[in-house]
Each structure stands twice: as C-alpha cells, then as structure tokens.
PDB file of C-alpha atoms in Angstrom:
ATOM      1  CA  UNK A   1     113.746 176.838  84.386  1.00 81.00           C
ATOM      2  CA  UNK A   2     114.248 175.965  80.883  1.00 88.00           C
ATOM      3  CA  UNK A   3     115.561 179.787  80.344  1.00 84.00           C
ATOM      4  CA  UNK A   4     118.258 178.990  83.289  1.00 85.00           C
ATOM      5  CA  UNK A   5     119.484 176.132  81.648  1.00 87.00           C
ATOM      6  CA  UNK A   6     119.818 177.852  78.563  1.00 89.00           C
ATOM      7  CA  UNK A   7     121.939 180.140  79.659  1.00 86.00           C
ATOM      8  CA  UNK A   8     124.125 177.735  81.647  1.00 87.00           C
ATOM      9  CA  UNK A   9     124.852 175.387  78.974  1.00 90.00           C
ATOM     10  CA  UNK A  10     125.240 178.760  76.418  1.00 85.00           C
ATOM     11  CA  UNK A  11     127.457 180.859  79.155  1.00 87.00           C
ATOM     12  CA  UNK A  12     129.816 177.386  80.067  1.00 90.00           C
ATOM     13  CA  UNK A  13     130.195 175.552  76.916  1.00 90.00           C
ATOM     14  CA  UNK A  14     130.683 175.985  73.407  1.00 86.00           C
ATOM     15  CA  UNK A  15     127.780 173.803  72.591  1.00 85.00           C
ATOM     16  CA  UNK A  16     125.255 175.184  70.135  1.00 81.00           C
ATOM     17  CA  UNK A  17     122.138 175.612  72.268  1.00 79.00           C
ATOM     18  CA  UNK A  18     118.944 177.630  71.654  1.00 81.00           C
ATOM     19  CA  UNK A  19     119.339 181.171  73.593  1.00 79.00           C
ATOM     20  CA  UNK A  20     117.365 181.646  76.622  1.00 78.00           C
ATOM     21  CA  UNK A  21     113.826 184.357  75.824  1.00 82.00           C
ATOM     22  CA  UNK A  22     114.466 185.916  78.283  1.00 77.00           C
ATOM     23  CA  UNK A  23     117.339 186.873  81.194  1.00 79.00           C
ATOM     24  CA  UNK A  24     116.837 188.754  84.448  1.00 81.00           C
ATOM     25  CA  UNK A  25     118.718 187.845  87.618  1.00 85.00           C
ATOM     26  CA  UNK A  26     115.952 185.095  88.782  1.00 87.00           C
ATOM     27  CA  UNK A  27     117.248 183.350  85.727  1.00 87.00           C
ATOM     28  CA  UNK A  28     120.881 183.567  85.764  1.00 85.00           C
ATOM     29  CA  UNK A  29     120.729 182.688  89.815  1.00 87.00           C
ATOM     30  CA  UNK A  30     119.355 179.260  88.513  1.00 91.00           C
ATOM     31  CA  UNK A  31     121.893 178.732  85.800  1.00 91.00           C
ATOM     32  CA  UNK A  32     124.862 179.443  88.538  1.00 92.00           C
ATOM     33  CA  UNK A  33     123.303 176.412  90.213  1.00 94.00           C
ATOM     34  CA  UNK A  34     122.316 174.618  87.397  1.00 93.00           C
ATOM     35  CA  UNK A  35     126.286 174.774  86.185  1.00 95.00           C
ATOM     36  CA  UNK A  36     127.199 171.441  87.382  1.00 95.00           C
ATOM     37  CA  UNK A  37     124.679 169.731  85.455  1.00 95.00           C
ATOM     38  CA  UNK A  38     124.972 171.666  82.358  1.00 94.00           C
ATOM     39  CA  UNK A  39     128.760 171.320  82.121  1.00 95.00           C
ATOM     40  CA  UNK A  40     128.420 167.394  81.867  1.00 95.00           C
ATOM     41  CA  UNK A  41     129.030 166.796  78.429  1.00 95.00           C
ATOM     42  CA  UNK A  42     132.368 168.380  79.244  1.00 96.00           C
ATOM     43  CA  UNK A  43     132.697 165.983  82.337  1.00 96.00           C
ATOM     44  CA  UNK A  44     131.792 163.303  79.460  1.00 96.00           C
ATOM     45  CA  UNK A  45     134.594 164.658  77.231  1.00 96.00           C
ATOM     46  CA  UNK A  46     137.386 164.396  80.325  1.00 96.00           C
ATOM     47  CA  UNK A  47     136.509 161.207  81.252  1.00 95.00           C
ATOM     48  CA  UNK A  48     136.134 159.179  78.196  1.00 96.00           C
ATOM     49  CA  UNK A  49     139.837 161.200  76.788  1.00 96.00           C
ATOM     50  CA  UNK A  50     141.326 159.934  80.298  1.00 95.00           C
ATOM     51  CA  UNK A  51     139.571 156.352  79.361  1.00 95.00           C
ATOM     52  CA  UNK A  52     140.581 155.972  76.161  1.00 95.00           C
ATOM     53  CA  UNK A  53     143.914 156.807  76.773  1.00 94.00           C
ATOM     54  CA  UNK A  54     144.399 154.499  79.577  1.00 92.00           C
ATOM     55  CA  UNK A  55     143.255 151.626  77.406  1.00 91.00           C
ATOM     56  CA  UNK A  56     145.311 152.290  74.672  1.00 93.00           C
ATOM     57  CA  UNK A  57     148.275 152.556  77.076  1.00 91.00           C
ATOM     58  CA  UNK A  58     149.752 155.910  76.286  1.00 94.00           C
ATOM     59  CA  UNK A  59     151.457 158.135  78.537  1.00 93.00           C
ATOM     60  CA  UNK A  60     149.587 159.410  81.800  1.00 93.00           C
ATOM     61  CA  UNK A  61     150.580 163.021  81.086  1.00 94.00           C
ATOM     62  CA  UNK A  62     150.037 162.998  77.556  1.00 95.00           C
ATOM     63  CA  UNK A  63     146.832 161.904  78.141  1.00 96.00           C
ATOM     64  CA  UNK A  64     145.992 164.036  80.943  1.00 96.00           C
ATOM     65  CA  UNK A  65     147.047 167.930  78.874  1.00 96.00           C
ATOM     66  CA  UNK A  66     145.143 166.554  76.245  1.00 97.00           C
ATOM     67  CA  UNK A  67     142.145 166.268  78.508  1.00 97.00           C
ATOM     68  CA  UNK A  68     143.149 169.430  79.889  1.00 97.00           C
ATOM     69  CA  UNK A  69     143.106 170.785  76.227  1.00 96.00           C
ATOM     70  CA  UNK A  70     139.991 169.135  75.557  1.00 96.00           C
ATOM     71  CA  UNK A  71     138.460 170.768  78.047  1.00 96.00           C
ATOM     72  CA  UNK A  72     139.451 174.156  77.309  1.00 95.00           C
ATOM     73  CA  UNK A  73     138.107 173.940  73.812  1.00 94.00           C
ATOM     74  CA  UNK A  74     135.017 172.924  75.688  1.00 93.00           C
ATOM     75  CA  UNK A  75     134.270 176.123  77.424  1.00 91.00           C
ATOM     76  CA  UNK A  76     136.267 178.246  74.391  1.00 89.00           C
ATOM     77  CA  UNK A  77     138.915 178.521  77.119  1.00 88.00           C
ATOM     78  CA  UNK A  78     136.946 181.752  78.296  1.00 88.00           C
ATOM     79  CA  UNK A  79     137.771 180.743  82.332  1.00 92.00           C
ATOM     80  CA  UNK A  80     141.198 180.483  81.387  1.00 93.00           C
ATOM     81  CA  UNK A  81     141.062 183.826  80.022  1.00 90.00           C
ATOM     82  CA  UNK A  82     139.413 185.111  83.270  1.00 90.00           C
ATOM     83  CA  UNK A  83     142.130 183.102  84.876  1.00 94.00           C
ATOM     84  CA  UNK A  84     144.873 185.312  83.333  1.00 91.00           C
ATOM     85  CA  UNK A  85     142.941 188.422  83.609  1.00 89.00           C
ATOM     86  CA  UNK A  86     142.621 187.769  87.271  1.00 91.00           C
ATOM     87  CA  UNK A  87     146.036 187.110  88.306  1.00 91.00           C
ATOM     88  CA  UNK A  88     146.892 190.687  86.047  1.00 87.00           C
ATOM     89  CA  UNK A  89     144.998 192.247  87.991  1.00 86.00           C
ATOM     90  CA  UNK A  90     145.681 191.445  91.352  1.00 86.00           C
ATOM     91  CA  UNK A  91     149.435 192.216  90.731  1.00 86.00           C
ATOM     92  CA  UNK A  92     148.718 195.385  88.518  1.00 81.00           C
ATOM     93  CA  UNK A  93     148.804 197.524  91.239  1.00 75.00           C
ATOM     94  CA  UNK A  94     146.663 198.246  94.689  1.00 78.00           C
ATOM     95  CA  UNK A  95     144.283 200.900  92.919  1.00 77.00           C
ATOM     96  CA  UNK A  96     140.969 199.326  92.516  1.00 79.00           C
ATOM     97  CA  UNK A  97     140.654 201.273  89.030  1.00 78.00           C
ATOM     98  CA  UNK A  98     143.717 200.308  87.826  1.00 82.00           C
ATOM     99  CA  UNK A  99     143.659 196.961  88.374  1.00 74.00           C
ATOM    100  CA  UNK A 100     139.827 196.700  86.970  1.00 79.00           C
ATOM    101  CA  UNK A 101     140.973 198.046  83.373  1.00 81.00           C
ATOM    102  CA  UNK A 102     144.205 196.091  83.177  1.00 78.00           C
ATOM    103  CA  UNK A 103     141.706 193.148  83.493  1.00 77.00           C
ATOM    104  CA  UNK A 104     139.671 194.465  80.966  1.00 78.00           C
ATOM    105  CA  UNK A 105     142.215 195.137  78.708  1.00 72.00           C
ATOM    106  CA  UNK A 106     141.989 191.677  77.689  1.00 68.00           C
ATOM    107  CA  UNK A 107     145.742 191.038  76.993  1.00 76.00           C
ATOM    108  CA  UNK A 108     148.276 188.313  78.838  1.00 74.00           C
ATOM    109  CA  UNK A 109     151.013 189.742  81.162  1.00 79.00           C
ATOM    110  CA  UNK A 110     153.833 188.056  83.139  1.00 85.00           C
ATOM    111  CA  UNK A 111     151.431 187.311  85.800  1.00 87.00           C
ATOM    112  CA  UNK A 112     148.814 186.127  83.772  1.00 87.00           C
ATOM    113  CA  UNK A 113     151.029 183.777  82.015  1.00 92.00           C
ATOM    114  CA  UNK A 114     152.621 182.645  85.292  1.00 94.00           C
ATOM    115  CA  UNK A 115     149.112 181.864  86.649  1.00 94.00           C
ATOM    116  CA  UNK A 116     147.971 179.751  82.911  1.00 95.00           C
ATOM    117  CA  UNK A 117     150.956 177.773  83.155  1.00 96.00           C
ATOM    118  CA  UNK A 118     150.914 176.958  87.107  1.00 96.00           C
ATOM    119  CA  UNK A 119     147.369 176.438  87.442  1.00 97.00           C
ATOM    120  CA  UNK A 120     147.326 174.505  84.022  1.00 97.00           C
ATOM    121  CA  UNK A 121     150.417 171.957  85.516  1.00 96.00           C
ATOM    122  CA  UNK A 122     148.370 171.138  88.617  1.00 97.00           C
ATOM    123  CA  UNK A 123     145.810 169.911  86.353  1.00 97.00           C
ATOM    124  CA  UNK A 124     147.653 168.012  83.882  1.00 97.00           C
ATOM    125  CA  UNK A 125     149.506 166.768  86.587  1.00 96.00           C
ATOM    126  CA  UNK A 126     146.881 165.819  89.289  1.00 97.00           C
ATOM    127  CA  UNK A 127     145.343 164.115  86.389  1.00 96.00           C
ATOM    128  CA  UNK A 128     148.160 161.948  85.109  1.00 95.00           C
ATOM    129  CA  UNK A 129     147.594 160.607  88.953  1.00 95.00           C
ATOM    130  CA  UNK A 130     144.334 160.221  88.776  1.00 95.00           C
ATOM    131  CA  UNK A 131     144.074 158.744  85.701  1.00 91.00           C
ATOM    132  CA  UNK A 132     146.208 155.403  86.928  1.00 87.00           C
ATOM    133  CA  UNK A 133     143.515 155.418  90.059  1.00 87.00           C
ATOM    134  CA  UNK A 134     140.742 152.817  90.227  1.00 84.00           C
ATOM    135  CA  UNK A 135     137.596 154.580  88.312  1.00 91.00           C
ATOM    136  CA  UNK A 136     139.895 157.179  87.928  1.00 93.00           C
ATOM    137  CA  UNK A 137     139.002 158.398  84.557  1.00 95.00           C
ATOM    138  CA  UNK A 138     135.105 158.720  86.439  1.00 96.00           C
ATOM    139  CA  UNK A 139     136.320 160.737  88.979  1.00 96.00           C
ATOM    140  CA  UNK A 140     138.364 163.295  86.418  1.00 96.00           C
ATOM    141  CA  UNK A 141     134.964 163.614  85.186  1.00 96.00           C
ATOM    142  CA  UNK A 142     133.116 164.089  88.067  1.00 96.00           C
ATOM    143  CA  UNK A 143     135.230 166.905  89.001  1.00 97.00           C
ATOM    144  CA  UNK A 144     135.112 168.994  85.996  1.00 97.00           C
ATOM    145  CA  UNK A 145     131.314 168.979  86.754  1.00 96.00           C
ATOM    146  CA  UNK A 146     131.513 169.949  90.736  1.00 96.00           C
ATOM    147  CA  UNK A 147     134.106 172.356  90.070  1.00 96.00           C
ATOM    148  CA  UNK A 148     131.498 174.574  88.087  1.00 96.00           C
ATOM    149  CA  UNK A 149     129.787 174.525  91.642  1.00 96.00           C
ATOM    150  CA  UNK A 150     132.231 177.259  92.763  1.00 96.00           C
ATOM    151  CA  UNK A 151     129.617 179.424  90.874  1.00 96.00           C
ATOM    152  CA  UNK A 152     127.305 179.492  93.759  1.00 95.00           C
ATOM    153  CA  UNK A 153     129.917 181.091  95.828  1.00 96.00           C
ATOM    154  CA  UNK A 154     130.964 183.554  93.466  1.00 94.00           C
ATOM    155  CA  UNK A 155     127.134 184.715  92.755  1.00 94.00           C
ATOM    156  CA  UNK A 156     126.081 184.231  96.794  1.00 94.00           C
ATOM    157  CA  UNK A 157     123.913 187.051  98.816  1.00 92.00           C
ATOM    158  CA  UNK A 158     126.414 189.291  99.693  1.00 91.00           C
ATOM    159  CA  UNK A 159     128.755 189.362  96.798  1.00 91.00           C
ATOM    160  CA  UNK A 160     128.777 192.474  95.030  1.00 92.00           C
ATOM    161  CA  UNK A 161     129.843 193.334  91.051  1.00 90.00           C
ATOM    162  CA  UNK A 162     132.874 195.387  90.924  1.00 86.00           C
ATOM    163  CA  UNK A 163     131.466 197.016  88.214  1.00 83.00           C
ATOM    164  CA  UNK A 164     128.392 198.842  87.274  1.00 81.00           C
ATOM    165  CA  UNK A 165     128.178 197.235  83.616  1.00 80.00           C
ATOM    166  CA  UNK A 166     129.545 193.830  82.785  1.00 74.00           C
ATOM    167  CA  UNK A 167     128.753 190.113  82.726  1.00 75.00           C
ATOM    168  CA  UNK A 168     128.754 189.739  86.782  1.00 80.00           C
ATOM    169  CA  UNK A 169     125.682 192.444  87.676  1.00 85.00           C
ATOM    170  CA  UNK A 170     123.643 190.025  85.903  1.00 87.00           C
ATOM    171  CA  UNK A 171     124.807 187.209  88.294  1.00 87.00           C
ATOM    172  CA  UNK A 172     126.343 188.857  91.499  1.00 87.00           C
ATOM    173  CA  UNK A 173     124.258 188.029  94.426  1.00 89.00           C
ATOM    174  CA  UNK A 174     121.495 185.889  92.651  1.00 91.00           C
ATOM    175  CA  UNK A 175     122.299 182.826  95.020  1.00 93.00           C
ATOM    176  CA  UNK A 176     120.076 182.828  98.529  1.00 94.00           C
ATOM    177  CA  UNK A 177     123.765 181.716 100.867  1.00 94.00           C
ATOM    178  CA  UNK A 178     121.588 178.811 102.211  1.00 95.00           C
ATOM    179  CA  UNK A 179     121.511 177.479  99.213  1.00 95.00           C
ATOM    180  CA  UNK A 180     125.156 177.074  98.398  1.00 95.00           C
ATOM    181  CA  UNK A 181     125.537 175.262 101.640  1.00 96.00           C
ATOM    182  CA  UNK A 182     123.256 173.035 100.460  1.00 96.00           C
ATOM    183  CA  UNK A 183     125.028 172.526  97.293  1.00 96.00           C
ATOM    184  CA  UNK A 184     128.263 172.234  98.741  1.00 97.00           C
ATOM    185  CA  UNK A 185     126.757 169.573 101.333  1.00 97.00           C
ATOM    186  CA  UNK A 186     125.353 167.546  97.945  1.00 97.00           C
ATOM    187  CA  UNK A 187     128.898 167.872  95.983  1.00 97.00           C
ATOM    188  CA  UNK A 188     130.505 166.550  98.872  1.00 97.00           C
ATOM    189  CA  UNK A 189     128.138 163.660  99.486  1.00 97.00           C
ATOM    190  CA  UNK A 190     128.544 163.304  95.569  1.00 96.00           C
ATOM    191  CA  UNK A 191     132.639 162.987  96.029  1.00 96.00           C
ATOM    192  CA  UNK A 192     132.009 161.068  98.870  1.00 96.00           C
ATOM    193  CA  UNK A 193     129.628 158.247  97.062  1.00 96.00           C
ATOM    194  CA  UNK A 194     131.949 158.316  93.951  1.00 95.00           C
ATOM    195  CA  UNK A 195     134.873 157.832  95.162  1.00 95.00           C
ATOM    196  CA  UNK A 196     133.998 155.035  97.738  1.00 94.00           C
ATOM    197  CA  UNK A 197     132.066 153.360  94.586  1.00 95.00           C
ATOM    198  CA  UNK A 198     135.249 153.282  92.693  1.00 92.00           C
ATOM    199  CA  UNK A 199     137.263 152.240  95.756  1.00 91.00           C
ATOM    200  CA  UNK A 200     139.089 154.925  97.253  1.00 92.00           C
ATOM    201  CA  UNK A 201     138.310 155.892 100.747  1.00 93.00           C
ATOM    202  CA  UNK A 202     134.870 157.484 101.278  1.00 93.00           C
ATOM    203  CA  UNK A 203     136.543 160.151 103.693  1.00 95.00           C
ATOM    204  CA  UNK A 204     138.551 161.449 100.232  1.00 95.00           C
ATOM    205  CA  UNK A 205     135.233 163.119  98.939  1.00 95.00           C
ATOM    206  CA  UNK A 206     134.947 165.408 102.003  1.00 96.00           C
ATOM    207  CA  UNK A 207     138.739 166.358 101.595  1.00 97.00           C
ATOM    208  CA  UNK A 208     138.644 166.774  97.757  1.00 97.00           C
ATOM    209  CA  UNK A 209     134.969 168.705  98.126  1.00 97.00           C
ATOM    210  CA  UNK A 210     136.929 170.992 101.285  1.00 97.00           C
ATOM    211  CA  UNK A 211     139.739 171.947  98.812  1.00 97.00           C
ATOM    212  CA  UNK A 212     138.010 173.157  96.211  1.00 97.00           C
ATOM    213  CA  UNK A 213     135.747 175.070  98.434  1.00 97.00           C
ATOM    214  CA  UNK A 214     138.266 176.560 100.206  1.00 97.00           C
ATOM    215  CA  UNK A 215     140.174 177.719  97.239  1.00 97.00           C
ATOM    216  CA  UNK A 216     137.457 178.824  95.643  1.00 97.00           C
ATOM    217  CA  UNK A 217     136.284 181.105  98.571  1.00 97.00           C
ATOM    218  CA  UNK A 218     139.714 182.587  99.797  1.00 97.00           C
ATOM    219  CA  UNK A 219     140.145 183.587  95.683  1.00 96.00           C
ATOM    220  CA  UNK A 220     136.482 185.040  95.918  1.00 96.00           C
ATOM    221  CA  UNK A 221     136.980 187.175  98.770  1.00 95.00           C
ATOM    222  CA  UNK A 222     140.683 188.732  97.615  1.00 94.00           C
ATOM    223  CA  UNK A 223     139.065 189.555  94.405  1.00 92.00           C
ATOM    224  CA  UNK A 224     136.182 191.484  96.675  1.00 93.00           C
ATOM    225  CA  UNK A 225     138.454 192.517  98.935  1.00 91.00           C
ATOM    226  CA  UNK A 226     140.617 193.664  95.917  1.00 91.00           C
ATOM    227  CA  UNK A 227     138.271 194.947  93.467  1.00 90.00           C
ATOM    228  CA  UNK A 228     135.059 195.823  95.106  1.00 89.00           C
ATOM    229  CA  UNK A 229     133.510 192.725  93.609  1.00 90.00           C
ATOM    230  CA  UNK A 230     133.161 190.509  91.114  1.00 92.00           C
ATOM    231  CA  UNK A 231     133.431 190.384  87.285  1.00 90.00           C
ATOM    232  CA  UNK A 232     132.872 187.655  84.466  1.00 87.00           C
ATOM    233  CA  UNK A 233     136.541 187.029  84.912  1.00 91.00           C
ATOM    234  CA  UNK A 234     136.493 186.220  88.636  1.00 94.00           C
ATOM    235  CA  UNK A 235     134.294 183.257  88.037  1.00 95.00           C
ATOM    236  CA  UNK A 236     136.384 181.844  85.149  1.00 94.00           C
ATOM    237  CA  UNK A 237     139.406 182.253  87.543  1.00 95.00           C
ATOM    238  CA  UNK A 238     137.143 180.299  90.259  1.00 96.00           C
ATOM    239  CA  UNK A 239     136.398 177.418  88.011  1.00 97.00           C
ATOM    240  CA  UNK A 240     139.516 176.916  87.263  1.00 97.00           C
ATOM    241  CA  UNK A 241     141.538 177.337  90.476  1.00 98.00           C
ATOM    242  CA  UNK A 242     138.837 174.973  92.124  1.00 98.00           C
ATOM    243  CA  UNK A 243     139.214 172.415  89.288  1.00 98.00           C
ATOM    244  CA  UNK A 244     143.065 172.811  90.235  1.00 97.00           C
ATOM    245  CA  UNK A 245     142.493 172.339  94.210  1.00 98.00           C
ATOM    246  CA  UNK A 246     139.882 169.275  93.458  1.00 98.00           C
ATOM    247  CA  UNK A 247     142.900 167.397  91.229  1.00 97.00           C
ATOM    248  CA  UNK A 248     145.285 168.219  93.669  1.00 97.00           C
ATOM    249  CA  UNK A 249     143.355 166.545  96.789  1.00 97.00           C
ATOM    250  CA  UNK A 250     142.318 163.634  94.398  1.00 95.00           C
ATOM    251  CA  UNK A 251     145.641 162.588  94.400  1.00 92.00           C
TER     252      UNK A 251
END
C-alpha cells in the first residue's frame, strides 16, 4: 500500500515524495484509487486561496484563476497538457495513428488551445460562484480531490491502452469495475454530506457527483472509441474536464 501511495502523490503532484520500490499494475490500480486522498494538499491549496481571498475582499474571479493557477502549479500542469493533447487529437484527423502521434507530439494546436482556454473559464468561473457560497471555499476544495476520482474510470476492467508503450499500460484496466461503483457511490455520499453541512441542499451532491461522472465517462469512451484506448494524456484530460463539470453543477 505504501508503494501505491507513493506513486499517487509522485504521479499527481509536484510534491517531493520518496519513489515507490517497486511498480507493477497491482500497485498503480491502488494509486488510481488512492488519487483522491493523495491530491489533498492540492484540495488544501484551493480552498485556503478561495478563503483567503474572500476574507480579504478581493475580486471573486481574481481569486478564483489564481486558485485555478495554483492548482496547476500543483500537479506541474501535466493534466492540462493531456488536456490539450487530447482535444489535438480528436480533431487531428479520424486515423487512429494519426491522431495518436499528433498527441504525442507534445505541441499546442488551435484545438488544444481552444480546449485550455474553455475548459480553464468554466473553472475560474464556476469558482468565482462558488466562492461567494456558504462553505464555499470547502467545497472548491473538496472537488479538486473527487475530481481525481475520474481515475477509476479511466483505469476500469475493460479499458484498454491505446498504445503498446506509454504511461497508461501501466494503469489501463487495473481497477476491478465494482469497485469504481463503489467509489463513485462514496464521492457522492461525500458531496452529498458536504454540501448539506455547509448548507446547500443535500440533493446538490448527487447532481454535482452525476456531472462529473458523466463527463468523465462520455470523454473516456470517445477517446476509446477514438484511439483504441487510453494514454497518460486521456486521464489528465479526465481530471480536468470532470473538475470543469463538478464547478459547473456546484453552481
């Protein structure tokens, strides 16, 4: 276990962490689902920028891309890369090969730029909304930590790797499916106990859980459907299109 959360904390933040001895699939199935938990000092991060902020009275969006910035530094903005990478891909062209080495080409086109700066906005701007909310500065915090939980999809039974090398045929289809159910059921009952604690309707969790799920998911099974699988940039582009989809609902 300690190996797993090794590599969780080392794969999804830029902490400085001891490397795990020793990585096999076993392993990095465990870190997928330990993700929530290891990102927390970036949930941390979010929530006490979006406090602080708040109390010193500053502006709700200046705040909130700061946060946003804050947490790309966080993760050295390597889902945001996937993000871009992602979106290049899926408009490069219909040929699975093609579009798998414009992604690993590593450089920003039109359509990865388009997808940074609209996927980016939602955030910034759910935020500024959530920020004003009751506990809201909790909540932006909470979700930067169950977003990460869009790993368990991304890494279920069932999901292949696109490729035959690469970051994902460590992780593709380490998670048993059963399982993330389950942790989908416990980051909705999470939402769900949050955000009735900080008094917002307890019904909100299951919509803002259902969002990000959903979004998640449908992204998941174009970039199989697409691709032929998944790659290290897929689940950057999951994290943060589910962070996006979680905001959004918040509001």
């Amino acid at each position: 276990m300690i190996n797993s959360w090794r590599l969780a904390v080392g794969t999804l933040t830029a902490l400085r962490w001891r490397p795990p001895t020793a990585v096999d699939r076993d392993v990095a199935g465990r870190a997928m689902l330990l993700a929530p938990l290891a990102v927390a000092p970036l949930g941390l991060l979010v929530g006490l920028v979006c406090w602080g902020g708040r109390e010193l009275e500053l502006a709700p969006w200046a705040v909130a891309f700061v946060a946003v910035g804050a947490l790309a530094l966080g993760s050295r903005a390597l889902h945001l890369d996937g993000l871009s990478d992602v979106a290049d891909g899926l408009t490069a062209s219909y040929d699975r090969d093609r579009s798998l080495e414009v992604m690993k080409g590593g450089t920003a086109g039109p359509a990865g730029a388009a997808a940074l700066v609209l996927v980016l906005g939602i955030q910034a701007a759910s935020l500024a909304a959530v920020i004003s909310a009751p506990r809201g500065p909790v909540v932006a915090g909470l979700l930067v930590c169950c977003s990460r939980a869009i790993l368990s999809v991304t890494c279920a039974r069932g999901v292949p790797a696109a490729r035959l090398d690469g970051l994902a045929v460590t992780y593709a289809g380490t998670v048993p499916r059963t399982t993330t159910l389950l942790t989908w059921l416990v980051v909705a009952l999470l939402c769900c106990g949050v955000l009735d604690w900080a008094g917002w309707p307890w019904w909100h969790g299951i919509v803002v859980a259902g969002a990000g799920l959903a979004v998640g998911a449908a992204l998941t099974y174009r970039c199989v459907r697409r691709f032929g699988g998944v790659t290290g940039d897929v689940f950057g582009a999951a994290i943060e299109v589910t962070l996006a989809a979680m905001l959004f609902a918040a509001t």
